[in-house]
mmCIF file of C-alpha atoms and ligand atoms in Angstrom:
data_model
loop_
_atom_site.group_PDB
_atom_site.id
_atom_site.type_symbol
_atom_site.label_atom_id
_atom_site.label_comp_id
_atom_site.label_asym_id
_atom_site.label_seq_id
_atom_site.Cartn_x
_atom_site.Cartn_y
_atom_site.Cartn_z
ATOM 1 C CA MET A 1176 0.000 0.000 0.000
ATOM 2 C CA SER A 1177 1.400 3.395 -0.898
ATOM 3 C CA VAL A 1178 2.193 6.060 1.648
ATOM 4 C CA LYS A 1179 -0.387 8.793 2.249
ATOM 5 C CA ILE A 1180 0.573 12.463 2.286
ATOM 6 C CA ALA A 1181 -1.192 14.707 4.815
ATOM 7 C CA PRO A 1182 -0.266 18.369 4.302
ATOM 8 C CA SER A 1183 -0.360 20.375 7.536
ATOM 9 C CA ILE A 1184 -2.257 23.619 7.026
ATOM 10 C CA LEU A 1185 -0.117 25.186 9.735
ATOM 11 C CA SER A 1186 2.194 26.219 6.889
ATOM 12 C CA ALA A 1187 -0.641 27.364 4.594
ATOM 13 C CA ASP A 1188 -1.773 30.970 4.115
ATOM 14 C CA PHE A 1189 -4.066 31.516 7.120
ATOM 15 C CA ALA A 1190 -5.846 34.372 5.328
ATOM 16 C CA LYS A 1191 -7.313 31.885 2.815
ATOM 17 C CA LEU A 1192 -7.389 28.452 4.388
ATOM 18 C CA GLY A 1193 -10.393 27.201 2.400
ATOM 19 C CA ALA A 1194 -8.660 27.971 -0.907
ATOM 20 C CA GLU A 1195 -5.429 26.444 0.359
ATOM 21 C CA ILE A 1196 -7.204 23.178 1.237
ATOM 22 C CA ARG A 1197 -8.844 23.051 -2.194
ATOM 23 C CA ALA A 1198 -5.508 23.756 -3.878
ATOM 24 C CA VAL A 1199 -3.591 21.113 -1.974
ATOM 25 C CA GLU A 1200 -6.321 18.516 -2.558
ATOM 26 C CA THR A 1201 -6.268 19.295 -6.297
ATOM 27 C CA ALA A 1202 -2.510 18.836 -6.026
ATOM 28 C CA GLY A 1203 -2.978 15.284 -4.713
ATOM 29 C CA ALA A 1204 -3.128 15.450 -0.912
ATOM 30 C CA ASP A 1205 -4.630 12.321 0.673
ATOM 31 C CA TRP A 1206 -5.600 13.876 4.000
ATOM 32 C CA ILE A 1207 -5.691 17.402 5.449
ATOM 33 C CA HIS A 1208 -3.796 17.696 8.739
ATOM 34 C CA VAL A 1209 -5.024 20.368 11.154
ATOM 35 C CA ASP A 1210 -2.810 21.409 14.070
ATOM 36 C CA VAL A 1211 -4.742 22.651 17.085
ATOM 37 C CA MET A 1212 -2.547 24.380 19.688
ATOM 38 C CA ASP A 1213 -3.513 25.921 23.012
ATOM 39 C CA GLY A 1214 -0.541 27.995 24.179
ATOM 40 C CA HIS A 1215 -0.280 25.721 27.233
ATOM 41 C CA PHE A 1216 0.462 22.167 26.110
ATOM 42 C CA VAL A 1217 2.564 23.690 23.312
ATOM 43 C CA PRO A 1218 4.049 27.190 23.127
ATOM 44 C CA ASN A 1219 1.856 28.384 20.264
ATOM 45 C CA LEU A 1220 -1.807 29.182 19.600
ATOM 46 C CA THR A 1221 -3.603 28.237 16.413
ATOM 47 C CA ILE A 1222 -7.216 27.407 15.735
ATOM 48 C CA GLY A 1223 -10.288 25.997 17.464
ATOM 49 C CA PRO A 1224 -13.432 24.047 16.581
ATOM 50 C CA ALA A 1225 -15.167 27.019 14.907
ATOM 51 C CA VAL A 1226 -12.434 27.249 12.287
ATOM 52 C CA VAL A 1227 -12.378 23.465 11.796
ATOM 53 C CA GLY A 1228 -16.140 23.629 11.189
ATOM 54 C CA ALA A 1229 -15.698 26.439 8.682
ATOM 55 C CA LEU A 1230 -13.046 24.440 6.821
ATOM 56 C CA ARG A 1231 -15.074 21.216 6.689
ATOM 57 C CA PRO A 1232 -17.014 22.106 3.494
ATOM 58 C CA HIS A 1233 -13.740 22.888 1.710
ATOM 59 C CA CYS A 1234 -12.261 19.472 2.475
ATOM 60 C CA GLN A 1235 -13.218 16.522 0.242
ATOM 61 C CA THR A 1236 -10.707 14.106 1.736
ATOM 62 C CA VAL A 1237 -10.023 13.285 5.374
ATOM 63 C CA LEU A 1238 -9.888 15.942 8.081
ATOM 64 C CA ASP A 1239 -7.082 14.729 10.329
ATOM 65 C CA VAL A 1240 -7.234 16.827 13.497
ATOM 66 C CA HIS A 1241 -4.173 16.814 15.772
ATOM 67 C CA LEU A 1242 -5.055 18.181 19.201
ATOM 68 C CA MET A 1243 -2.089 19.621 21.083
ATOM 69 C CA ILE A 1244 -4.224 20.807 23.972
ATOM 70 C CA ASP A 1245 -4.459 20.081 27.681
ATOM 71 C CA PRO A 1246 -7.030 19.399 29.004
ATOM 72 C CA VAL A 1247 -8.397 17.729 25.906
ATOM 73 C CA ASP A 1248 -11.543 15.980 27.170
ATOM 74 C CA PRO A 1249 -13.765 19.104 27.365
ATOM 75 C CA TYR A 1250 -13.219 19.772 23.635
ATOM 76 C CA LEU A 1251 -13.569 16.336 22.035
ATOM 77 C CA GLU A 1252 -17.273 16.708 21.294
ATOM 78 C CA ALA A 1253 -16.795 20.163 19.747
ATOM 79 C CA PHE A 1254 -14.143 18.905 17.328
ATOM 80 C CA ALA A 1255 -16.276 15.889 16.462
ATOM 81 C CA LYS A 1256 -19.260 18.160 15.741
ATOM 82 C CA ALA A 1257 -17.009 20.464 13.705
ATOM 83 C CA GLY A 1258 -16.469 17.573 11.288
ATOM 84 C CA ALA A 1259 -13.111 16.025 12.149
ATOM 85 C CA ASP A 1260 -12.736 12.501 10.717
ATOM 86 C CA ILE A 1261 -9.764 11.565 12.868
ATOM 87 C CA ILE A 1262 -9.153 13.070 16.306
ATOM 88 C CA THR A 1263 -5.669 12.557 17.705
ATOM 89 C CA ILE A 1264 -4.820 13.309 21.300
ATOM 90 C CA HIS A 1265 -1.470 13.339 23.071
ATOM 91 C CA ALA A 1266 -0.482 10.607 25.515
ATOM 92 C CA GLU A 1267 1.016 13.369 27.687
ATOM 93 C CA ALA A 1268 -2.206 15.414 27.891
ATOM 94 C CA GLY A 1269 -4.853 14.357 30.360
ATOM 95 C CA TYR A 1270 -4.798 11.555 32.905
ATOM 96 C CA HIS A 1271 -7.218 9.082 31.365
ATOM 97 C CA LEU A 1272 -6.001 8.222 27.928
ATOM 98 C CA ASP A 1273 -8.041 5.036 27.708
ATOM 99 C CA ARG A 1274 -11.252 6.891 28.521
ATOM 100 C CA SER A 1275 -10.537 9.764 26.106
ATOM 101 C CA LEU A 1276 -9.905 7.331 23.253
ATOM 102 C CA GLN A 1277 -13.181 5.581 24.007
ATOM 103 C CA VAL A 1278 -14.993 8.928 23.963
ATOM 104 C CA ILE A 1279 -13.607 9.757 20.499
ATOM 105 C CA ARG A 1280 -14.844 6.445 19.102
ATOM 106 C CA ALA A 1281 -18.197 6.870 20.814
ATOM 107 C CA LEU A 1282 -18.493 10.198 18.982
ATOM 108 C CA GLY A 1283 -18.194 8.196 15.747
ATOM 109 C CA LYS A 1284 -14.650 9.321 14.928
ATOM 110 C CA LYS A 1285 -11.353 7.558 14.397
ATOM 111 C CA ALA A 1286 -9.161 7.817 17.483
ATOM 112 C CA GLY A 1287 -5.470 8.677 17.316
ATOM 113 C CA ILE A 1288 -2.774 8.722 19.987
ATOM 114 C CA SER A 1289 0.362 10.839 19.709
ATOM 115 C CA PHE A 1290 3.732 10.701 21.445
ATOM 116 C CA ASN A 1291 6.160 13.591 21.807
ATOM 117 C CA PRO A 1292 9.777 12.830 20.856
ATOM 118 C CA ALA A 1293 10.912 12.079 24.425
ATOM 119 C CA THR A 1294 7.799 10.128 25.437
ATOM 120 C CA PRO A 1295 8.167 6.334 25.477
ATOM 121 C CA GLU A 1296 5.569 4.512 23.404
ATOM 122 C CA ASP A 1297 4.834 1.889 26.116
ATOM 123 C CA ALA A 1298 1.319 3.174 26.860
ATOM 124 C CA LEU A 1299 0.265 2.113 23.366
ATOM 125 C CA ALA A 1300 0.413 -1.553 24.386
ATOM 126 C CA TYR A 1301 -2.551 -0.968 26.721
ATOM 127 C CA VAL A 1302 -4.782 0.782 24.183
ATOM 128 C CA LEU A 1303 -3.977 -1.029 20.927
ATOM 129 C CA ASP A 1304 -7.599 -2.121 20.611
ATOM 130 C CA LYS A 1305 -8.832 1.453 21.086
ATOM 131 C CA VAL A 1306 -6.789 3.352 18.492
ATOM 132 C CA ASP A 1307 -7.101 3.726 14.735
ATOM 133 C CA LEU A 1308 -3.932 5.778 14.352
ATOM 134 C CA VAL A 1309 -0.605 6.366 16.082
ATOM 135 C CA LEU A 1310 1.087 9.714 15.470
ATOM 136 C CA VAL A 1311 4.809 9.899 16.161
ATOM 137 C CA MET A 1312 5.971 13.474 16.693
ATOM 138 C CA SER A 1313 9.374 13.816 15.062
ATOM 139 C CA VAL A 1314 9.817 17.398 16.316
ATOM 140 C CA ASN A 1315 8.784 18.996 19.596
ATOM 141 C CA PRO A 1316 5.284 20.149 18.733
ATOM 142 C CA GLY A 1317 4.411 23.814 18.453
ATOM 143 C CA PHE A 1318 5.872 25.084 15.219
ATOM 144 C CA GLY A 1319 6.315 24.161 11.603
ATOM 145 C CA GLY A 1320 9.680 24.198 9.857
ATOM 146 C CA GLN A 1321 11.744 22.397 12.526
ATOM 147 C CA SER A 1322 14.304 19.658 11.855
ATOM 148 C CA PHE A 1323 13.429 15.965 12.043
ATOM 149 C CA ILE A 1324 14.677 14.271 15.236
ATOM 150 C CA ALA A 1325 16.431 11.126 13.996
ATOM 151 C CA SER A 1326 15.917 9.145 17.216
ATOM 152 C CA GLN A 1327 12.272 8.801 16.207
ATOM 153 C CA LEU A 1328 13.107 6.363 13.394
ATOM 154 C CA ASP A 1329 13.710 3.538 15.888
ATOM 155 C CA LYS A 1330 10.534 4.480 17.740
ATOM 156 C CA ILE A 1331 8.538 4.279 14.497
ATOM 157 C CA ALA A 1332 9.978 0.806 13.845
ATOM 158 C CA ARG A 1333 9.147 -0.351 17.383
ATOM 159 C CA ILE A 1334 5.589 0.941 17.087
ATOM 160 C CA LYS A 1335 5.207 -0.721 13.689
ATOM 161 C CA LYS A 1336 6.115 -4.014 15.388
ATOM 162 C CA MET A 1337 3.589 -3.428 18.173
ATOM 163 C CA ILE A 1338 0.865 -2.714 15.606
ATOM 164 C CA GLY A 1339 1.585 -5.950 13.771
ATOM 165 C CA ARG A 1340 -1.281 -6.860 11.448
ATOM 166 C CA ARG A 1341 -3.823 -4.575 13.113
ATOM 167 C CA LYS A 1342 -5.542 -1.951 10.967
ATOM 168 C CA ILE A 1343 -3.855 1.031 12.596
ATOM 169 C CA ASP A 1344 -2.316 3.900 10.622
ATOM 170 C CA LEU A 1345 1.204 4.945 11.606
ATOM 171 C CA GLU A 1346 1.652 8.655 10.975
ATOM 172 C CA VAL A 1347 4.799 10.763 11.362
ATOM 173 C CA ASP A 1348 4.699 14.521 11.905
ATOM 174 C CA GLY A 1349 7.471 17.104 11.941
ATOM 175 C CA GLY A 1350 10.418 17.897 9.710
ATOM 176 C CA VAL A 1351 9.341 15.461 6.996
ATOM 177 C CA THR A 1352 11.062 16.206 3.660
ATOM 178 C CA PRO A 1353 11.957 14.266 0.510
ATOM 179 C CA THR A 1354 15.373 13.696 2.109
ATOM 180 C CA ASN A 1355 14.052 11.645 5.030
ATOM 181 C CA ALA A 1356 10.680 10.361 3.702
ATOM 182 C CA GLY A 1357 12.285 7.125 2.431
ATOM 183 C CA ALA A 1358 13.785 6.285 5.825
ATOM 184 C CA ILE A 1359 10.526 7.122 7.597
ATOM 185 C CA ALA A 1360 8.567 4.849 5.255
ATOM 186 C CA LYS A 1361 11.184 2.143 5.645
ATOM 187 C CA ALA A 1362 10.751 2.308 9.431
ATOM 188 C CA GLY A 1363 7.058 1.544 8.910
ATOM 189 C CA ALA A 1364 5.104 4.812 8.616
ATOM 190 C CA ASN A 1365 2.217 4.849 6.127
ATOM 191 C CA VAL A 1366 1.079 8.478 6.577
ATOM 192 C CA LEU A 1367 3.462 11.430 6.295
ATOM 193 C CA VAL A 1368 2.447 14.847 7.604
ATOM 194 C CA ALA A 1369 4.291 17.692 5.920
ATOM 195 C CA GLY A 1370 3.790 21.419 6.386
ATOM 196 C CA SER A 1371 6.673 23.451 5.047
ATOM 197 C CA ALA A 1372 7.694 20.742 2.554
ATOM 198 C CA VAL A 1373 4.268 20.971 0.859
ATOM 199 C CA PHE A 1374 3.229 24.613 1.221
ATOM 200 C CA SER A 1375 6.328 26.223 -0.230
ATOM 201 C CA ARG A 1376 5.384 28.621 -3.023
ATOM 202 C CA PRO A 1377 8.109 29.857 -5.262
ATOM 203 C CA SER A 1378 7.396 33.436 -6.326
ATOM 204 C CA ILE A 1379 7.878 34.325 -9.959
ATOM 205 C CA ALA A 1380 10.072 37.332 -10.619
ATOM 206 C CA GLY A 1381 9.385 38.715 -7.176
ATOM 207 C CA ARG A 1382 5.580 38.627 -7.603
ATOM 208 C CA SER A 1383 3.349 36.261 -5.685
ATOM 209 C CA SER A 1384 2.289 33.420 -7.938
ATOM 210 C CA GLY A 1385 -1.218 32.804 -9.361
ATOM 211 C CA GLU A 1386 -3.589 29.990 -8.361
ATOM 212 C CA ASP A 1387 -2.589 27.563 -11.134
ATOM 213 C CA HIS A 1388 1.022 28.036 -10.304
ATOM 214 C CA VAL A 1389 0.300 27.412 -6.627
ATOM 215 C CA VAL A 1390 -1.431 24.085 -7.387
ATOM 216 C CA ALA A 1391 1.476 23.069 -9.642
ATOM 217 C CA ALA A 1392 3.998 23.898 -6.921
ATOM 218 C CA TYR A 1393 2.077 21.919 -4.272
ATOM 219 C CA ALA A 1394 1.672 18.997 -6.699
ATOM 220 C CA ALA A 1395 5.419 18.917 -7.349
ATOM 221 C CA ASN A 1396 6.118 19.024 -3.608
ATOM 222 C CA ILE A 1397 3.683 16.164 -2.895
ATOM 223 C CA LYS A 1398 5.046 14.130 -5.794
ATOM 224 C CA ALA A 1399 8.599 14.513 -4.463
ATOM 225 C CA LEU A 1400 7.541 13.281 -1.019
ATOM 226 C CA ARG A 1401 5.644 10.332 -2.493
ATOM 227 C CA ALA A 1402 8.539 9.341 -4.738
ATOM 228 C CA ALA A 1403 11.020 9.545 -1.854
ATOM 229 C CA ALA A 1404 8.748 7.502 0.426
ATOM 230 C CA LYS A 1405 8.419 4.825 -2.242
ATOM 231 C CA THR A 1406 12.174 4.177 -2.290
ATOM 232 C CA LYS A 1407 11.961 3.090 1.380
ATOM 233 C CA LYS A 1408 15.610 3.998 2.013
HETATM 234 C C1 DX5 B 1757 4.080 20.673 14.774
HETATM 235 C C2 DX5 B 1757 2.868 20.215 13.994
HETATM 236 C C3 DX5 B 1757 3.202 19.760 12.628
HETATM 237 C C4 DX5 B 1757 3.859 20.816 11.777
HETATM 238 C C5 DX5 B 1757 4.687 20.151 10.736
HETATM 239 O O1 DX5 B 1757 3.720 20.917 16.080
HETATM 240 O O2 DX5 B 1757 2.209 19.175 14.646
HETATM 241 O O3 DX5 B 1757 2.062 19.212 11.968
HETATM 242 O O4 DX5 B 1757 2.940 21.666 11.149
HETATM 243 O O5 DX5 B 1757 5.363 21.134 10.014
HETATM 244 P P1 DX5 B 1757 6.693 20.796 9.222
HETATM 245 O O6 DX5 B 1757 6.359 19.738 8.221
HETATM 246 O O7 DX5 B 1757 7.069 22.086 8.611
HETATM 247 O O8 DX5 B 1757 7.685 20.304 10.237
HETATM 248 ZN ZN1 ZN B 1758 0.510 17.944 13.564
#
């Protein structure tokens, strides 16, 4: 099965997020990754359920919502109602991971669990039957454009082993580029989140580029990631 590409709209133009989602889907994105940050669990603030709800009609694929918020439980229903398809929570946020994952599924959504770079993945063993996705953070969450932390490759491989033949997606987020996508896929990831590597827009002769050019640039960026992932090295 080929690797999925999930562009993170954190690196998109926030003044026109609907258009950016349409452009990146036309360019071949498999999922749309939405980074929700609270200024407490991570040192940055982004968007909430109202914006996710406003973006829903612009998204034809999968709305993959990554919650970097603590506490998370009071907001699960709001993100489900806003139209998230996948809701991922952090193992470090909240005390009752098992319960939170059950709540997400009870809301009719796919449940994801995420681990920061320095968090051991051991907790996954206890909730393998309650997750649809595992998200390995390969940077310290909070900002786009950071460098991939190489120690996460072994963690991805260990998690892949734990997952075995179960139908659980293994997603990697942070610093993903065509240079490391092959190694990440080789370690076992089947979904690559990429912000800056997808939403880079070359300007033509100093002017900002037109819509067609934007789609072409995103398509080339996605194609490069896909091709690199396919090499699995
Ligand atoms: C970081 C976010 C990522 C981020 C990835 O906290 O979870 O999704 O946007 O951006 P890049 O691909 O630029 O590292
Ligand atoms: Zn993310």
